[in-house]
Amino acid sequence: MLLAVTNLIPESENMAGMAVSEAVDWLTSVAKNRDRQAFEHLYDYFAPRVKSYMMRQGADESSADDLAQETMVQIWRKAHHYDPRKSAVSTWIFRVARNLQIDRLRKHKLHEVELTAEAEHNDDGLGAHERFEKRPDAEKLTALIGTLPEEQMDVVRLAFFEGLSHSEVSYQLSIPIGTVKSRIRLAFDKLRMGMGEKI
Amino acid sequence: MKINHHPDDATILAYAAGAVTEGFSLVLAAHMELCPHCRNRMAEANAVGGELLSELRPVAMSAGGLDNIWSRIEQEPEVAVTQPAVPAAVDGVPGVLTPYLPEGLGSLPWRSLIPGIRQYVLGGVESGRGSVRMLSIAPGTTIPHHTHMGGELTLVIKGAYEDETGRYGSGDLADLDDTVGHQPVVGRDEPCICLIATDDRLRFSGIFSRMLQPLVGI
């Protein structure tokens, strides 16, 4: 299982294939115009990654393919719920895939609340494009994630993509659970500081 | 409401990753309903999830993948997918709990656990080897010292309690793992009502408390 960690090394050029603003345009066009071509662009980029995500969560290849297809069907159906002021496209798609995974593989549900704290304060007369700045800046976040020490990223990736609890991460990396948690805290402190927030 | 105690970053990350029990997600959602600070933290953790999803090594889709999707979209009727709205909070009780407490707090069928402590177990919530329950604890009551096999999240709904780690009032969330033992004492003025999720069994430390364990079933 320790091999899994080395398999998680990201491909550096992945994001180069798609600008963040392009994804927003595609998803918005799917919502407004039922734009099939835009949907296929989203499919080309995201479906193979969602499939990869499902396999890491324990699905075999054919189930993962099926779950990735279903994620895309949900993206088509729920596209009108996407609000570019609140989240990046990748964040929104991650949530759709994650919730499907919990429902199908873990067979329970995840209670959530609307994360509208930012959106509620948007009556500031800014144009739509300026408002996009309100969501966590995806490109900045990508760059910041790239600066985190590997030992912190290993812990964060294992939690996100192997669906491991902290005690399972602790077991797999042979480090105490307190160390797992402190690495996660350090990683998030650094991300928050980089995003210009008070901690 | 001034909230002073929040979930750990590690807990927020596990929640965003979907690696928590349904019971934990319920308590965390209830806290976030009351806490804009943690809603922001959750949005950040979700954004990290989105970025990491983009970084994953793609696995090629099956040859007919896209065609399958189009035929699924065409065959299944286009139902407008609406996200069920979370009901508004009533009487300080987060709306996400409403389906489990349809009659409100006042008419909950509490069961007496030990003198001073009454409980109501929320049924049908996946919790691993743990549970989700409401506790109503009489003013001045001390809960026997205990540690946890797994984690324990406690959200104070009404009243307050104190333990070794501080004072917890309405909206505060105590996030404890198996390294922490505590002995909560409820304030003298009013009962404390809280929502508690565990993902494993509790471990009481005293002999008397251990004898109680099979009886209270926590």
Coordinates of C-alpha atoms in Angstrom, one line a residue:
Chain A
M1 CA 0.0 0.0 0.0
L2 CA 2.9 2.4 0.6
L3 CA 3.5 2.3 -3.1
A4 CA 0.3 4.3 -3.5
V5 CA 2.0 7.4 -2.2
T6 CA 4.5 7.4 -5.0
N7 CA 1.7 6.9 -7.5
L8 CA 0.2 10.1 -6.3
I9 CA 2.9 12.3 -7.7
P10 CA 1.1 14.8 -9.8
E11 CA 1.8 15.4 -13.5
S12 CA 3.2 18.9 -13.6
E13 CA 1.7 19.8 -17.0
N14 CA -1.9 18.8 -16.2
M15 CA -3.3 22.3 -15.6
A16 CA -1.5 23.6 -18.6
G17 CA -4.0 21.9 -20.8
M18 CA -6.9 24.1 -19.5
A19 CA -7.2 27.6 -18.4
V20 CA -9.4 28.1 -15.3
S21 CA -11.5 30.7 -17.1
E22 CA -12.1 28.4 -20.0
A23 CA -13.6 25.8 -17.7
V24 CA -15.9 28.5 -16.2
D25 CA -17.0 29.4 -19.8
W26 CA -17.7 25.8 -20.7
L27 CA -19.7 25.0 -17.6
T28 CA -21.7 28.2 -17.8
S29 CA -22.5 27.4 -21.5
V30 CA -23.6 23.9 -20.6
A31 CA -26.0 25.5 -18.0
K32 CA -27.3 28.3 -20.2
N33 CA -27.2 26.9 -23.7
R34 CA -27.1 23.1 -23.1
D35 CA -23.9 23.4 -25.1
R36 CA -22.8 19.9 -26.1
Q37 CA -19.4 20.9 -27.4
A38 CA -18.6 22.7 -24.2
F39 CA -19.7 19.6 -22.2
E40 CA -17.4 17.4 -24.3
H41 CA -14.4 19.7 -23.5
L42 CA -15.3 19.3 -19.8
Y43 CA -15.5 15.5 -20.4
D44 CA -12.1 15.3 -22.0
Y45 CA -10.5 17.1 -19.1
F46 CA -12.4 15.9 -16.1
A47 CA -13.8 12.4 -16.8
P48 CA -10.3 10.7 -16.9
R49 CA -9.4 12.5 -13.6
V50 CA -12.7 11.6 -11.9
K51 CA -12.1 8.0 -13.1
S52 CA -8.7 8.1 -11.5
Y53 CA -10.2 9.5 -8.3
M54 CA -12.8 6.7 -8.2
M55 CA -10.1 4.0 -8.6
R56 CA -8.1 5.5 -5.7
Q57 CA -11.3 5.3 -3.6
G58 CA -11.3 1.6 -4.2
A59 CA -13.5 1.1 -7.3
D60 CA -12.3 -1.3 -9.9
E61 CA -11.6 0.0 -13.4
S62 CA -15.0 -0.7 -14.8
S63 CA -17.0 0.7 -11.8
A64 CA -14.7 3.7 -11.8
D65 CA -15.5 4.3 -15.5
D66 CA -19.2 4.0 -14.8
L67 CA -19.0 6.3 -11.8
A68 CA -17.0 8.9 -13.9
Q69 CA -19.8 8.6 -16.5
E70 CA -22.4 9.2 -13.9
T71 CA -20.5 12.1 -12.5
M72 CA -20.6 13.7 -16.0
V73 CA -24.3 13.0 -16.3
Q74 CA -24.8 14.8 -13.0
I75 CA -22.7 17.7 -14.2
W76 CA -24.9 18.0 -17.3
R77 CA -28.1 17.9 -15.1
K78 CA -26.8 20.2 -12.2
A79 CA -24.9 22.7 -14.3
H80 CA -27.3 25.5 -13.5
H81 CA -26.4 25.1 -9.8
Y82 CA -22.8 26.1 -10.5
D83 CA -22.1 29.6 -9.3
P84 CA -18.7 30.9 -10.5
R85 CA -18.7 33.5 -7.6
K86 CA -18.6 30.7 -5.1
S87 CA -16.1 28.1 -6.4
A88 CA -13.8 27.1 -9.2
V89 CA -15.2 24.5 -11.7
S90 CA -12.7 21.9 -10.4
T91 CA -14.0 22.4 -6.8
W92 CA -17.6 22.0 -7.9
I93 CA -16.8 18.9 -10.0
F94 CA -14.8 17.5 -7.1
R95 CA -17.8 17.8 -4.8
V96 CA -20.2 16.1 -7.3
A97 CA -17.7 13.2 -7.7
R98 CA -17.1 13.0 -4.0
N99 CA -20.8 12.9 -3.1
L100 CA -21.4 10.3 -5.7
Q101 CA -18.5 8.2 -4.4
I102 CA -19.8 8.4 -0.8
D103 CA -23.3 7.4 -2.0
R104 CA -22.2 4.5 -4.2
L105 CA -19.0 3.2 -2.6
R106 CA -19.5 4.0 1.1
K107 CA -23.3 3.8 0.9
H108 CA -24.2 6.7 3.2
K109 CA -24.6 10.4 2.8
L110 CA -22.6 13.4 3.6
H111 CA -24.5 16.3 5.3
E112 CA -23.5 19.7 4.0
V113 CA -24.5 23.3 4.3
E114 CA -24.4 25.9 1.6
L115 CA -21.1 27.7 1.7
T116 CA -22.5 31.1 0.9
A117 CA -20.6 33.2 3.3
E118 CA -18.8 35.1 0.6
A119 CA -21.7 35.3 -1.8
E120 CA -23.9 37.0 0.7
H121 CA -21.6 40.0 0.8
N122 CA -21.5 40.5 -3.0
D123 CA -23.8 43.5 -3.3
D124 CA -20.9 45.7 -4.0
G125 CA -21.7 46.9 -7.5
L126 CA -18.9 44.9 -9.0
G127 CA -19.3 43.4 -12.5
A128 CA -19.6 39.7 -12.9
H129 CA -16.0 39.3 -13.9
E130 CA -14.7 41.2 -10.8
R131 CA -16.9 39.1 -8.7
F132 CA -15.2 36.0 -9.8
E133 CA -12.2 37.2 -7.8
K134 CA -14.2 36.5 -4.7
R135 CA -13.9 32.7 -4.9
P136 CA -10.6 31.1 -3.8
D137 CA -8.2 31.9 -6.7
A138 CA -7.7 28.5 -8.3
E139 CA -4.4 29.4 -10.0
K140 CA -3.0 30.9 -6.9
L141 CA -4.0 27.9 -4.9
T142 CA -2.4 25.6 -7.5
A143 CA 0.9 27.5 -7.2
L144 CA 0.7 27.5 -3.4
I145 CA 0.0 23.7 -3.3
G146 CA 3.1 23.3 -5.3
T147 CA 5.2 25.0 -2.6
L148 CA 4.1 22.7 0.2
P149 CA 6.7 20.2 1.5
E150 CA 6.2 16.7 0.2
E151 CA 5.7 15.3 3.7
Q152 CA 2.7 17.6 4.2
M153 CA 1.3 16.9 0.7
D154 CA 1.6 13.1 1.2
V155 CA -0.7 13.4 4.2
V156 CA -3.2 15.7 2.5
R157 CA -3.3 13.5 -0.6
L158 CA -3.8 10.3 1.3
A159 CA -6.7 11.8 3.2
F160 CA -8.3 13.2 0.0
F161 CA -7.7 10.4 -2.5
E162 CA -7.4 7.2 -0.6
G163 CA -10.3 8.3 1.6
L164 CA -8.2 7.3 4.6
S165 CA -9.0 8.4 8.2
H166 CA -6.3 10.1 10.1
S167 CA -5.6 6.9 12.0
E168 CA -5.3 5.0 8.8
V169 CA -2.9 7.6 7.4
S170 CA -0.9 7.4 10.6
Y171 CA -0.7 3.6 10.2
Q172 CA 0.2 3.7 6.6
L173 CA 3.0 6.3 6.9
S174 CA 4.1 4.9 10.3
I175 CA 3.9 8.3 12.0
P176 CA 1.9 9.2 15.1
I177 CA -1.7 10.6 14.6
G178 CA -0.6 13.8 16.2
T179 CA 2.0 14.2 13.4
V180 CA -0.6 13.6 10.8
K181 CA -2.8 16.3 12.2
S182 CA 0.0 18.8 12.7
R183 CA 1.2 18.3 9.1
I184 CA -2.3 19.0 7.9
R185 CA -2.5 22.1 10.1
L186 CA 0.8 23.4 8.8
A187 CA -0.3 22.8 5.2
F188 CA -3.5 24.7 5.7
D189 CA -1.8 27.5 7.6
K190 CA 0.5 28.0 4.8
L191 CA -2.3 27.9 2.2
R192 CA -4.3 30.5 4.1
M193 CA -1.4 32.7 4.6
G194 CA -0.6 32.5 0.9
M195 CA -4.2 33.4 0.1
G196 CA -3.8 36.5 2.2
E197 CA -6.0 35.5 5.1
K198 CA -5.8 36.0 8.8
I199 CA -5.2 32.7 10.6
Chain B
M1 CA -23.3 34.1 19.1
K2 CA -19.6 34.2 19.7
I3 CA -18.1 30.9 18.7
N4 CA -14.7 30.2 20.3
H5 CA -14.1 26.5 19.6
H6 CA -13.9 25.1 16.1
P7 CA -13.1 21.8 14.4
D8 CA -9.4 21.0 13.8
D9 CA -8.0 21.6 10.2
A10 CA -7.5 17.8 10.0
T11 CA -11.2 17.2 10.7
I12 CA -12.3 19.8 8.1
L13 CA -10.0 18.1 5.6
A14 CA -11.4 14.7 6.3
Y15 CA -14.9 16.2 6.0
A16 CA -14.1 17.8 2.6
A17 CA -12.4 14.5 1.5
G18 CA -15.6 12.6 2.4
A19 CA -13.6 10.4 4.8
V20 CA -15.9 11.0 7.9
T21 CA -18.9 9.1 9.0
E22 CA -22.4 10.5 8.2
G23 CA -22.7 11.2 11.9
F24 CA -19.6 13.4 11.9
S25 CA -20.8 15.2 8.8
L26 CA -24.1 16.0 10.5
V27 CA -22.4 17.6 13.5
L28 CA -19.9 19.5 11.3
A29 CA -22.7 20.7 9.0
A30 CA -24.7 21.9 12.1
H31 CA -21.7 23.8 13.4
M32 CA -21.0 25.4 10.0
E33 CA -24.6 26.6 9.8
L34 CA -23.8 28.7 12.8
C35 CA -20.1 29.5 12.0
P36 CA -19.2 31.6 8.9
H37 CA -15.5 31.2 9.7
C38 CA -15.7 27.4 9.3
R39 CA -17.9 27.7 6.1
N40 CA -14.9 29.6 4.7
R41 CA -12.5 26.9 5.9
M42 CA -14.6 24.3 4.3
A43 CA -14.8 26.2 1.0
E44 CA -11.0 26.3 1.1
A45 CA -10.6 22.6 1.8
N46 CA -13.0 21.8 -1.1
A47 CA -11.0 24.1 -3.3
V48 CA -7.9 22.1 -2.4
G49 CA -9.8 18.9 -3.3
G50 CA -10.6 20.5 -6.7
E51 CA -7.0 21.4 -7.3
L52 CA -5.8 17.9 -6.3
L53 CA -8.4 16.3 -8.6
S54 CA -7.0 18.4 -11.5
E55 CA -3.5 17.1 -10.6
L56 CA -4.5 13.4 -10.7
R57 CA -2.9 11.3 -13.3
P58 CA -5.8 10.8 -15.8
V59 CA -7.0 7.2 -16.6
A60 CA -8.4 6.9 -20.1
M61 CA -12.2 6.5 -20.3
S62 CA -13.6 3.5 -22.0
A63 CA -14.1 3.9 -25.8
G64 CA -17.8 4.3 -25.6
G65 CA -17.8 6.5 -22.5
L66 CA -19.0 9.7 -24.0
D67 CA -21.7 7.9 -26.2
N68 CA -23.0 6.2 -23.1
I69 CA -23.3 9.5 -21.3
W70 CA -25.3 11.0 -24.2
S71 CA -27.6 8.0 -24.3
R72 CA -28.1 8.2 -20.5
I73 CA -28.9 11.8 -20.7
E74 CA -31.3 11.3 -23.6
Q75 CA -33.0 8.1 -22.1
E76 CA -33.5 9.3 -18.6
P77 CA -36.1 12.1 -18.4
E78 CA -34.6 15.5 -17.7
V79 CA -35.7 16.0 -14.2
A80 CA -34.8 19.4 -12.8
V81 CA -32.3 18.4 -10.1
T82 CA -32.9 20.6 -7.2
Q83 CA -30.7 20.6 -4.2
P84 CA -32.9 20.2 -1.1
A85 CA -32.7 23.4 0.9
V86 CA -31.6 23.1 4.5
P87 CA -34.5 24.3 6.7
A88 CA -34.0 27.4 8.7
A89 CA -32.7 27.1 12.3
V90 CA -35.5 27.1 14.9
D91 CA -35.0 28.1 18.5
G92 CA -31.2 27.8 18.2
V93 CA -31.3 24.3 16.7
P94 CA -29.5 24.2 13.3
G95 CA -31.8 23.5 10.4
V96 CA -29.8 20.5 9.3
L97 CA -31.0 18.7 12.4
T98 CA -34.7 19.4 11.7
P99 CA -35.4 16.1 9.9
Y100 CA -34.1 14.2 13.0
L101 CA -35.9 16.4 15.5
P102 CA -39.2 17.1 13.7
E103 CA -41.0 18.2 16.9
G104 CA -38.2 20.4 18.1
L105 CA -36.2 20.0 21.3
G106 CA -39.2 20.5 23.7
S107 CA -40.9 17.2 22.9
L108 CA -38.0 14.9 22.3
P109 CA -38.6 11.5 23.8
W110 CA -35.6 11.7 26.1
R111 CA -34.5 8.6 27.9
S112 CA -32.8 8.8 31.3
L113 CA -29.3 7.5 31.1
I114 CA -27.9 8.1 34.6
P115 CA -29.2 10.6 37.1
G116 CA -28.8 14.1 35.6
I117 CA -28.2 12.9 32.0
R118 CA -30.9 12.2 29.5
Q119 CA -30.3 11.1 25.9
Y120 CA -31.9 10.8 22.6
V121 CA -30.2 8.7 19.9
L122 CA -30.6 9.9 16.3
G123 CA -31.6 6.8 14.3
G124 CA -30.5 5.9 10.8
V125 CA -27.3 7.9 10.7
E126 CA -24.2 5.9 9.7
S127 CA -21.6 6.2 12.4
G128 CA -19.2 3.3 12.2
R129 CA -18.9 1.8 15.6
G130 CA -20.1 5.0 17.2
S131 CA -23.4 6.9 17.3
V132 CA -25.0 10.3 17.1
R133 CA -27.1 11.4 20.1
M134 CA -28.5 14.4 21.8
L135 CA -27.6 14.7 25.5
S136 CA -29.5 16.9 27.9
I137 CA -27.4 17.3 31.1
A138 CA -28.8 18.8 34.3
P139 CA -27.1 22.0 35.7
G140 CA -24.0 21.2 37.7
T141 CA -23.6 17.6 36.5
T142 CA -20.2 16.1 36.0
I143 CA -19.7 13.5 33.2
P144 CA -17.4 10.7 34.3
H145 CA -13.9 11.0 33.0
H146 CA -13.5 9.2 29.6
T147 CA -11.3 8.9 26.6
H148 CA -12.4 7.8 23.1
M149 CA -11.3 4.9 20.9
G150 CA -11.9 7.1 17.9
G151 CA -13.0 10.7 17.6
E152 CA -15.8 12.6 19.3
L153 CA -17.4 15.8 18.1
T154 CA -19.6 17.7 20.5
L155 CA -21.7 20.7 19.4
V156 CA -23.3 22.7 22.2
I157 CA -26.8 23.6 21.3
K158 CA -27.9 25.3 24.5
G159 CA -26.3 26.0 27.9
A160 CA -22.6 25.4 28.5
Y161 CA -20.0 23.1 30.0
E162 CA -16.4 23.3 30.9
D163 CA -13.6 20.8 30.8
E164 CA -9.8 20.7 30.9
T165 CA -9.7 22.4 27.5
G166 CA -12.0 25.4 28.2
R167 CA -15.6 26.6 28.3
Y168 CA -18.0 25.5 25.6
G169 CA -21.1 27.5 24.9
S170 CA -23.8 27.5 22.3
G171 CA -22.3 26.9 18.8
D172 CA -18.9 25.8 20.1
L173 CA -17.6 22.5 18.8
A174 CA -15.3 20.3 20.8
D175 CA -13.1 18.1 18.5
L176 CA -11.5 15.4 20.5
D177 CA -9.4 12.4 19.4
D178 CA -8.2 9.3 21.2
T179 CA -5.3 11.1 22.8
V180 CA -7.6 13.4 24.8
G181 CA -9.4 12.4 28.0
H182 CA -11.9 14.8 29.6
Q183 CA -14.3 15.3 32.4
P184 CA -17.0 17.8 31.3
V185 CA -18.8 19.8 34.0
V186 CA -22.1 21.5 33.1
G187 CA -22.7 25.1 34.2
R188 CA -24.9 25.7 37.3
D189 CA -27.4 28.0 35.6
E190 CA -29.1 25.9 33.0
P191 CA -29.1 22.4 31.5
C192 CA -26.7 21.8 28.7
I193 CA -28.1 20.3 25.5
C194 CA -25.5 19.1 23.0
L195 CA -25.2 17.0 19.9
I196 CA -22.5 14.3 20.1
A197 CA -21.1 12.1 17.4
T198 CA -18.6 9.4 18.0
D199 CA -17.1 7.1 15.3
D200 CA -16.1 4.4 17.8
R201 CA -16.8 3.5 21.4
L202 CA -16.0 5.6 24.4
R203 CA -13.6 4.4 27.1
F204 CA -14.5 5.4 30.6
S205 CA -11.5 5.4 32.9
G206 CA -12.8 4.8 36.4
I207 CA -13.9 1.4 37.6
F208 CA -17.4 2.7 38.5
S209 CA -17.7 4.4 35.1
R210 CA -16.6 1.2 33.4
M211 CA -19.3 -0.7 35.1
L212 CA -21.8 1.9 33.8
Q213 CA -20.7 1.5 30.2
P214 CA -22.8 -1.6 29.3
L215 CA -25.8 0.2 30.9
V216 CA -25.4 3.5 29.1
G217 CA -24.4 1.9 25.9
I218 CA -22.1 4.7 24.8

